[in-house]
Short mmCIF file of C-alpha atoms in Angstrom, two decimals:
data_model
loop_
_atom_site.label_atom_id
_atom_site.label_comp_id
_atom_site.label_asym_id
_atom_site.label_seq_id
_atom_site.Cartn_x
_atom_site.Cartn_y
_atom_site.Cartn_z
CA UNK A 1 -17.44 -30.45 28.46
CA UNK A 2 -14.47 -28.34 27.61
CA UNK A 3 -11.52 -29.58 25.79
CA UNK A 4 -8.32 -27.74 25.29
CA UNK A 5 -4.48 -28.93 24.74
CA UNK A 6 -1.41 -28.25 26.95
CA UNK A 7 2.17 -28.94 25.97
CA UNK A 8 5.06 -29.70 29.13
CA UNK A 9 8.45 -29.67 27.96
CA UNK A 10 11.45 -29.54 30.50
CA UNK A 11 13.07 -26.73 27.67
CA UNK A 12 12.34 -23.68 26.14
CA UNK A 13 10.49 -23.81 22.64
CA UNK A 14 12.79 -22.69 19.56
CA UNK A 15 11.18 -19.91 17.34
CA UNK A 16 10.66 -22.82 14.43
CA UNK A 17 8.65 -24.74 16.80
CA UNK A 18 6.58 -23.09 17.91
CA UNK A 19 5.64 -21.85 14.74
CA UNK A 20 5.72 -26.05 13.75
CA UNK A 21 3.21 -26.07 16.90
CA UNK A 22 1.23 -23.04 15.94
CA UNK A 23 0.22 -24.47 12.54
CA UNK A 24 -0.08 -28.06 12.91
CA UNK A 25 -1.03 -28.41 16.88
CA UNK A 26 -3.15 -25.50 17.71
CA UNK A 27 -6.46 -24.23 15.76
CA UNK A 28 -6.42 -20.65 14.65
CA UNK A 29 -9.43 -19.72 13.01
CA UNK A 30 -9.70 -16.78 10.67
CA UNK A 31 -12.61 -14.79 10.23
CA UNK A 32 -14.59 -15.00 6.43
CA UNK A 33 -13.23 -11.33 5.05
CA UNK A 34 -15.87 -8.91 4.05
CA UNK A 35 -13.82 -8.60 0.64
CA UNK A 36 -11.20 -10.79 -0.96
CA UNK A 37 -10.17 -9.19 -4.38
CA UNK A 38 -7.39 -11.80 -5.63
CA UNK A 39 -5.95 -9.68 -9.12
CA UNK A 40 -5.04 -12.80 -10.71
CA UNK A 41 -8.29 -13.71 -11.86
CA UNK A 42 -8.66 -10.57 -13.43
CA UNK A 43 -8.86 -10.50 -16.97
CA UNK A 44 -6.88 -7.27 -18.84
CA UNK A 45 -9.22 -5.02 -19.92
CA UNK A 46 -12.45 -5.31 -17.90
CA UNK A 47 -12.86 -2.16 -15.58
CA UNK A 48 -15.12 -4.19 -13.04
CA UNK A 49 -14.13 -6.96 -10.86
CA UNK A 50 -16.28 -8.80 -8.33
CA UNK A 51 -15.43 -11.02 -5.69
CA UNK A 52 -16.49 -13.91 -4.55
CA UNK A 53 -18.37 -12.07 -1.57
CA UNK A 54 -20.38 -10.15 -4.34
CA UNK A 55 -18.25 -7.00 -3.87
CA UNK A 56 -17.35 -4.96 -6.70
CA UNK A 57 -14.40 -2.86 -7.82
CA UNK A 58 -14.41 -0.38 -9.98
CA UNK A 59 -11.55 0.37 -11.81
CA UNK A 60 -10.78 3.76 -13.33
CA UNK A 61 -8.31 5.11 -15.98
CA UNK A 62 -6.59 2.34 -16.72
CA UNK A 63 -4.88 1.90 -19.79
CA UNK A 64 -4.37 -1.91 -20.17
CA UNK A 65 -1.22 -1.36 -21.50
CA UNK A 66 2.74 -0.91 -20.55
CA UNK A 67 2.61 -0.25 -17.00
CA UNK A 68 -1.04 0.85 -16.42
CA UNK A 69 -3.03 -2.96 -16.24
CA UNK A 70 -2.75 -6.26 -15.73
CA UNK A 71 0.22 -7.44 -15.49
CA UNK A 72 2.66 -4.80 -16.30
CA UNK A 73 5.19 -4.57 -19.58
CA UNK A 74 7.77 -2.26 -20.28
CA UNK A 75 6.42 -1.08 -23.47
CA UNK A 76 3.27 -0.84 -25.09
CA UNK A 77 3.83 -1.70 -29.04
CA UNK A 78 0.97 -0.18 -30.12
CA UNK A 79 2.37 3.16 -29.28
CA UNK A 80 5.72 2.01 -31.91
CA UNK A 81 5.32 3.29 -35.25
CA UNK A 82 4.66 0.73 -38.27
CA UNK A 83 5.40 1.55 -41.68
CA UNK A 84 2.65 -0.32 -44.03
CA UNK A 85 4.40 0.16 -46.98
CA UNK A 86 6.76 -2.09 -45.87
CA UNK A 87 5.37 -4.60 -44.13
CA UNK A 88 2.21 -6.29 -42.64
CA UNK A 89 2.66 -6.68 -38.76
CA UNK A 90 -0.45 -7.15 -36.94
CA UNK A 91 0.27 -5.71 -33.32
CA UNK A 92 -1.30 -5.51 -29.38
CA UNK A 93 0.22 -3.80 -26.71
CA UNK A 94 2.30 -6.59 -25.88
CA UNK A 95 2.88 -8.61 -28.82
CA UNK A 96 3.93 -8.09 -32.50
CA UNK A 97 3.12 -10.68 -35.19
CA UNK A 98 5.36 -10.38 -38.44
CA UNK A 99 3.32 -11.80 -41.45
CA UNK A 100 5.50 -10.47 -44.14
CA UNK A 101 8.41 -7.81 -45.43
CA UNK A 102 8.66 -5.95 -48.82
CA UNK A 103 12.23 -5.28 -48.39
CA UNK A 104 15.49 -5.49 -45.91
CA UNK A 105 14.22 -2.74 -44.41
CA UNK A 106 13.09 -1.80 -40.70
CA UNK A 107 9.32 -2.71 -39.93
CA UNK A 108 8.79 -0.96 -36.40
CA UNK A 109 10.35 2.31 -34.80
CA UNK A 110 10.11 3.94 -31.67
CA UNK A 111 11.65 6.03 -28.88
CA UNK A 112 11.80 3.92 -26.60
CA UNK A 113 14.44 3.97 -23.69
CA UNK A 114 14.93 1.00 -21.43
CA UNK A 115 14.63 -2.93 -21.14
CA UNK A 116 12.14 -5.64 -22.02
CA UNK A 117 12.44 -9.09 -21.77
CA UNK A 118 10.54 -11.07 -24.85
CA UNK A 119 9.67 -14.63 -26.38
CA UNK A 120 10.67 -14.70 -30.10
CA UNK A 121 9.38 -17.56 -32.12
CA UNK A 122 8.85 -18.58 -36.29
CA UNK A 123 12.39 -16.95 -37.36
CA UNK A 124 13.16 -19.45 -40.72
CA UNK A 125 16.50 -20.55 -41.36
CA UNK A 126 18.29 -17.64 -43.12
CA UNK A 127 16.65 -15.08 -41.69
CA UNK A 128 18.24 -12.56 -39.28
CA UNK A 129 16.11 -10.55 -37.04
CA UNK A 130 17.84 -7.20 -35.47
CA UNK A 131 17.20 -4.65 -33.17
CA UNK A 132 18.83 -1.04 -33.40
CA UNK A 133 19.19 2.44 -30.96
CA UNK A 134 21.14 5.53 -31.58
CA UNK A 135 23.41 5.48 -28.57
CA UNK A 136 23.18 8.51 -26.65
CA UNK A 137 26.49 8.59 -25.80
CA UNK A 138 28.31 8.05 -28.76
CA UNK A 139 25.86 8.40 -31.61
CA UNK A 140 26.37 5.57 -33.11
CA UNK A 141 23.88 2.66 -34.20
CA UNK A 142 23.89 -0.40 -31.94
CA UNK A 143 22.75 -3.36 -33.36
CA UNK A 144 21.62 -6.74 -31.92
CA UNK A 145 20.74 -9.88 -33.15
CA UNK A 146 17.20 -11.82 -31.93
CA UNK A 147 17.02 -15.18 -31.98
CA UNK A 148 13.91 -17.57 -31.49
CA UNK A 149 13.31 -18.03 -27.32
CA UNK A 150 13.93 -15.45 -24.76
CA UNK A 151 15.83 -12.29 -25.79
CA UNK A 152 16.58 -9.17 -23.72
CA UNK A 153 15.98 -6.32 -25.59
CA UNK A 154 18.31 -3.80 -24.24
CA UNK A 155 17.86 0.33 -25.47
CA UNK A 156 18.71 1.74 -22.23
CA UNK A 157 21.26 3.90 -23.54
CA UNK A 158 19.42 4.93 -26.58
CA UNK A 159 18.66 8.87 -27.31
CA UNK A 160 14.95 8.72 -27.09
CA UNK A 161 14.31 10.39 -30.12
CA UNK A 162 11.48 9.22 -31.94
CA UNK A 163 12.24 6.72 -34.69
CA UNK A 164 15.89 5.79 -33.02
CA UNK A 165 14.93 2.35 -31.90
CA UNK A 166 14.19 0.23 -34.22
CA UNK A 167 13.65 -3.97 -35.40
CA UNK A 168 14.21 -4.98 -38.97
CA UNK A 169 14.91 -8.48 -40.91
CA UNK A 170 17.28 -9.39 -43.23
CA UNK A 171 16.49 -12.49 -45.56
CA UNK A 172 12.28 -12.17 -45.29
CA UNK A 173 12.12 -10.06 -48.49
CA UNK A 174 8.17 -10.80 -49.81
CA UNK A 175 8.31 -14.14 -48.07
CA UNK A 176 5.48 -15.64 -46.09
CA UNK A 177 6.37 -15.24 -42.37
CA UNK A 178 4.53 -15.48 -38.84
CA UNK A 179 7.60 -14.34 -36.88
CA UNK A 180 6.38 -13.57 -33.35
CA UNK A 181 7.54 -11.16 -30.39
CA UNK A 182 5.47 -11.47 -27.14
CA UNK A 183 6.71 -9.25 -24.07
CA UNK A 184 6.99 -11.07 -21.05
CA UNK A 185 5.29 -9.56 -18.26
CA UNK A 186 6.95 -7.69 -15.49
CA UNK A 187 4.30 -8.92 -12.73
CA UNK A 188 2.55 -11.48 -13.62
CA UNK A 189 -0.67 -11.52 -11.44
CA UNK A 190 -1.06 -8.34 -10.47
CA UNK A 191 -2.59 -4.76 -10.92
CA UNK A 192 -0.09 -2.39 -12.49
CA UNK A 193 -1.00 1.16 -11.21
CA UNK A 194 0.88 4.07 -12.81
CA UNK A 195 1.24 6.46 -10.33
CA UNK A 196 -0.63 9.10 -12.49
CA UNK A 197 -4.11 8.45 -12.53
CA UNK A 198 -4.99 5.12 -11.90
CA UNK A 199 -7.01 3.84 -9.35
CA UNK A 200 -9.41 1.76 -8.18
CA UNK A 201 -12.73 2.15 -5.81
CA UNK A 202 -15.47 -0.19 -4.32
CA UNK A 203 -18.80 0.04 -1.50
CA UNK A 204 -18.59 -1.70 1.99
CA UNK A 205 -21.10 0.21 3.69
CA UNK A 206 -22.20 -0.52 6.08
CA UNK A 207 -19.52 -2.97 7.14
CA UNK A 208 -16.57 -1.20 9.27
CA UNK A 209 -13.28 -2.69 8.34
CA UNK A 210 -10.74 -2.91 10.94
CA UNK A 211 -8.11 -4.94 8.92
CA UNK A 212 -6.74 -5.03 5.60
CA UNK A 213 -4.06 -7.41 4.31
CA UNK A 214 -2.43 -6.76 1.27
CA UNK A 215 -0.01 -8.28 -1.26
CA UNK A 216 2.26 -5.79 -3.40
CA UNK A 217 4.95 -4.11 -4.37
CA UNK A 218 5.36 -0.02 -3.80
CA UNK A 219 6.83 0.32 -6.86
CA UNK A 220 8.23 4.18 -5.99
CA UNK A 221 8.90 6.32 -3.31
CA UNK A 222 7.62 9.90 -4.09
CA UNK A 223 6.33 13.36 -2.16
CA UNK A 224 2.99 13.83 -3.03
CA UNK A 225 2.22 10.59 -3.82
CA UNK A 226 1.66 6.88 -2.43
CA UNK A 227 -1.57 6.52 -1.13
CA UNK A 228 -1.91 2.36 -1.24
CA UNK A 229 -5.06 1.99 0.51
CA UNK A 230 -7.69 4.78 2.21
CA UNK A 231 -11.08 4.22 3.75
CA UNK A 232 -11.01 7.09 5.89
CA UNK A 233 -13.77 8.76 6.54
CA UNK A 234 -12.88 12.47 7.56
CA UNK A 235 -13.34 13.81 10.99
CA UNK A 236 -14.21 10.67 12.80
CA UNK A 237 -10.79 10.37 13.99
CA UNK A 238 -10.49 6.70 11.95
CA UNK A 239 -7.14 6.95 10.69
CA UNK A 240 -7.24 3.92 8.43
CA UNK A 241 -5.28 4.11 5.41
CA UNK A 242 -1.52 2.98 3.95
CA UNK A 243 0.30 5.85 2.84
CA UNK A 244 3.87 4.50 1.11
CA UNK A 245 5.42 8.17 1.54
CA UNK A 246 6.72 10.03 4.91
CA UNK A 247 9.37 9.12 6.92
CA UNK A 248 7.26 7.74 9.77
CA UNK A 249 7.27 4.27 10.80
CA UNK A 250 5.57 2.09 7.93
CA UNK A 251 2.47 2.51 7.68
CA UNK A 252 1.60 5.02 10.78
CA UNK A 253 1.33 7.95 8.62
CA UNK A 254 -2.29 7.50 8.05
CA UNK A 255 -3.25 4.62 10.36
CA UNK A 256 -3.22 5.37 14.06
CA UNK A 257 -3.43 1.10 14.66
CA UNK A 258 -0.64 -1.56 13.94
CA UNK A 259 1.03 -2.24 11.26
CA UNK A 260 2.42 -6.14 10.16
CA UNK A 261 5.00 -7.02 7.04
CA UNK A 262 5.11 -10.61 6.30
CA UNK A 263 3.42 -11.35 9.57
CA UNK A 264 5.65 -9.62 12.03
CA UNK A 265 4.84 -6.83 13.67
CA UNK A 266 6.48 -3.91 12.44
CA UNK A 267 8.71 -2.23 14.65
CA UNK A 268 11.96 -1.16 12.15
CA UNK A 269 10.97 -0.17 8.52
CA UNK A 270 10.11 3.29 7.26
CA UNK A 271 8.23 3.31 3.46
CA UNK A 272 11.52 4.31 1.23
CA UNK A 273 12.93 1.14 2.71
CA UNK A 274 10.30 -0.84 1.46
CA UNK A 275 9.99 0.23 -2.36
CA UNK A 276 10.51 -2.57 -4.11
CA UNK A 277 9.81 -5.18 -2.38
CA UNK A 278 7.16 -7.66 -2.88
CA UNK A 279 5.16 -8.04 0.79
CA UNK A 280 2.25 -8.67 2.30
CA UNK A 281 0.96 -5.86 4.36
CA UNK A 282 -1.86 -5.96 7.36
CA UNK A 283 -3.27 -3.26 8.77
CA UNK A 284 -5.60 -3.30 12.16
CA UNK A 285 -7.14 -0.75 14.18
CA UNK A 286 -10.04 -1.24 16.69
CA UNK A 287 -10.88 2.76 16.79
CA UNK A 288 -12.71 2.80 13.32
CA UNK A 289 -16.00 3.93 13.76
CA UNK A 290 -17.23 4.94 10.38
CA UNK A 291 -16.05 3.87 6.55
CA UNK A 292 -15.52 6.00 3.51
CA UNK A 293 -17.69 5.39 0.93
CA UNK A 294 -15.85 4.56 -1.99
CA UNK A 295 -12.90 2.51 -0.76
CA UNK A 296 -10.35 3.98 -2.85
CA UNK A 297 -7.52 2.05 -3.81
CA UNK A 298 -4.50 3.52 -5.55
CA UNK A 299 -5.55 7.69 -4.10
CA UNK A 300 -6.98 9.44 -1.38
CA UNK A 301 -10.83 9.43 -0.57
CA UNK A 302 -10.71 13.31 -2.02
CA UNK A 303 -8.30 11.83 -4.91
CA UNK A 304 -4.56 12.63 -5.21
CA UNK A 305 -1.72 11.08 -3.77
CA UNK A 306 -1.84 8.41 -6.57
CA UNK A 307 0.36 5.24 -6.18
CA UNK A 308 2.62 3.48 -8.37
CA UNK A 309 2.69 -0.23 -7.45
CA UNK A 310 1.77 -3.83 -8.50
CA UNK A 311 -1.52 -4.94 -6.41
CA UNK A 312 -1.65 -8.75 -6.11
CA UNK A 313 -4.38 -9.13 -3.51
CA UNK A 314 -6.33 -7.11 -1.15
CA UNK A 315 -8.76 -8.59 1.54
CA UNK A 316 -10.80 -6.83 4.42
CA UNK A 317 -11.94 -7.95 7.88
CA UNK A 318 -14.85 -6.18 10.05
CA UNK A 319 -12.64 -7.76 12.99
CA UNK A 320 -9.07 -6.80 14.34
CA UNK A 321 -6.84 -9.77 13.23
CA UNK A 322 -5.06 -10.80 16.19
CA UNK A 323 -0.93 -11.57 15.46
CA UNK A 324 -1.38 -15.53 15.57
CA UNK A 325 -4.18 -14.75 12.85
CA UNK A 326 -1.95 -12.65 10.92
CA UNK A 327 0.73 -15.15 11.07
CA UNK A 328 -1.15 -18.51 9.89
CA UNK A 329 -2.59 -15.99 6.51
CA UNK A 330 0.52 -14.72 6.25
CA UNK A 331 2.42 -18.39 6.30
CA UNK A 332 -0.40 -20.12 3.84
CA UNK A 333 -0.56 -16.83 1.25
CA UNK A 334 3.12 -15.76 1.24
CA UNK A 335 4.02 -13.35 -1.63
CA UNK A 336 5.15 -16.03 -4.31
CA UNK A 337 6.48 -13.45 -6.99
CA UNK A 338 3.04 -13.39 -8.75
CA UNK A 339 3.02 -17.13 -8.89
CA UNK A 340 0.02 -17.65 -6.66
#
């Protein structure tokens, strides 16, 4: 027996319902991927990462700190200078812990230049908690006050010299503190890649992938630079990659298939107008014959081209996702600002 579902109407169908119709009336079935690496059950530090398919990424130079890691933070405190004499701070990359202060005197310096947003708890009553830069402009100190909850630290105008940007309390002197300044991440979730040397690489073979969907943010537009994803394997003619760079139509620089953002098929965009932007990217192409092995993720298959961007999720097919497919992955794993 055969058994199928027709709809009559005496109108046309809007563009909401038949999405409606799409994802509650009609069965679209999506393939099991031959990889699924979901970034926010990594762990910071750990430079292997396997999926639930058994498939393992390797993942090479990362710091695990500022924006090179999980993640992703403005600074990295453990590159600020501490000054034992006068104080005991214990420190991460991300977080300081204040335990105690010989004198009103600064604890931490650094040359920082720019913004982070951080969580301040454990101030006592009568203490005050500042933040100073030498303002480039002027050359004057600019002071700020901290305050237990969410601050904005704010040095973007400082000098960048080293030692010009500054915290120090007022009130602690020899007192028993746990003061406490955590950074709040940039992108929670994700992959931070710095665009230097980061990247990451993993084995399919012998599996031919002829879609990838991926969640990020291109994080900058450069020459020379923004290789997302390559699997190419040279001289086969299997342009499969996403290159975030060119002034072709995103992604056809390197991919010779179709290109979807947010489930639409992409018809408009060019890469610079995408930095930024927190999407979810498919690729397809039914002409790939053979795979590069290593995947690389973040730089070419030779290396280069590195990538600065914030990696969420990538997942692989051995089939060409048809656009109804891509549409019902896109509309139940829409980009969610790292809160998946």
């Amino acid at each position: 027996a055969c058994h199928g579902k027709i709809i009559i109407a005496d109108r046309s169908f809007t563009e909401d319902e038949i999405t409606w119709l799409k994802d509650n009336f009609f069965t679209i079935d999506i393939p099991t991927p031959a990889y699924d690496f979901d970034f926010s059950k990594l762990k910071s530090g750990e430079n292997t990462f396997t999926d639930k398919y058994g498939n393992e990424l390797s993942l090479h130079n990362f710091a695990w700190a500022g924006m090179s890691g999980k993640d992703g933070y403005y600074t990295d405190f453990n590159s600020w200078q501490f000054y034992p004499s006068l104080s005991t701070v214990e420190h991460s990359s991300e977080k300081l812990i204040i335990k105690k202060v010989n004198s009103t005197a600064q604890f931490c310096a650094s040359d920082f230049v720019g913004k982070f947003t951080a969580e301040v708890s454990g101030i006592p009553e009568g203490v005050s908690f500042y933040y100073r830069y030498i303002d480039k402009t002027t050359g004057n100190a600019v002071s700020t006050t901290l305050s237990n909850g969410i601050n904005e630290v704010d040095c973007s105008n400082a000098n960048g010299d080293a030692n010009m940007t500054n915290m120090f309390l007022i009130g602690a002197d020899n007192k028993d503190i746990n003061i406490v300044i955590r950074q709040i991440p940039v992108y929670p979730n994700a992959l931070v890649f710095d665009g230097i040397d980061d990247y990451a690489s993993f084995l399919t073979s012998p599996k031919l992938i002829k879609s990838v969907i991926i969640d990020f943010i291109p994080l900058k537009y450069e020459s020379n630079h923004g290789m997302v994803y390559d699997q190419r394997f040279l001289g086969t003619g299997s342009e499969f990659a996403i290159l975030h760079a060119e002034t072709f139509l995103a992604y056809s620089a390197r991919n010779n298939g179709d290109t979807y953002i947010d489930g639409v098929l992409n018809t408009t965009f060019i890469p610079n107008q995408l930095t930024g932007r927190h999407m979810q990217v498919v690729i397809t192409n039914n002409n790939v014959s053979k795979v590069n092995n290593p995947i690389n993720i973040g730089c070419t298959v030779g290396g280069g081209f590195y990538t600065s961007m914030a990696l969420y999720r990538i997942t692989g097919f051995t089939e060409v996702l048809t656009p109804d497919q891509i549409w019902k992955w896109y509309q139940k794993n829409q980009p969610k600002g790292g809160d998946k």
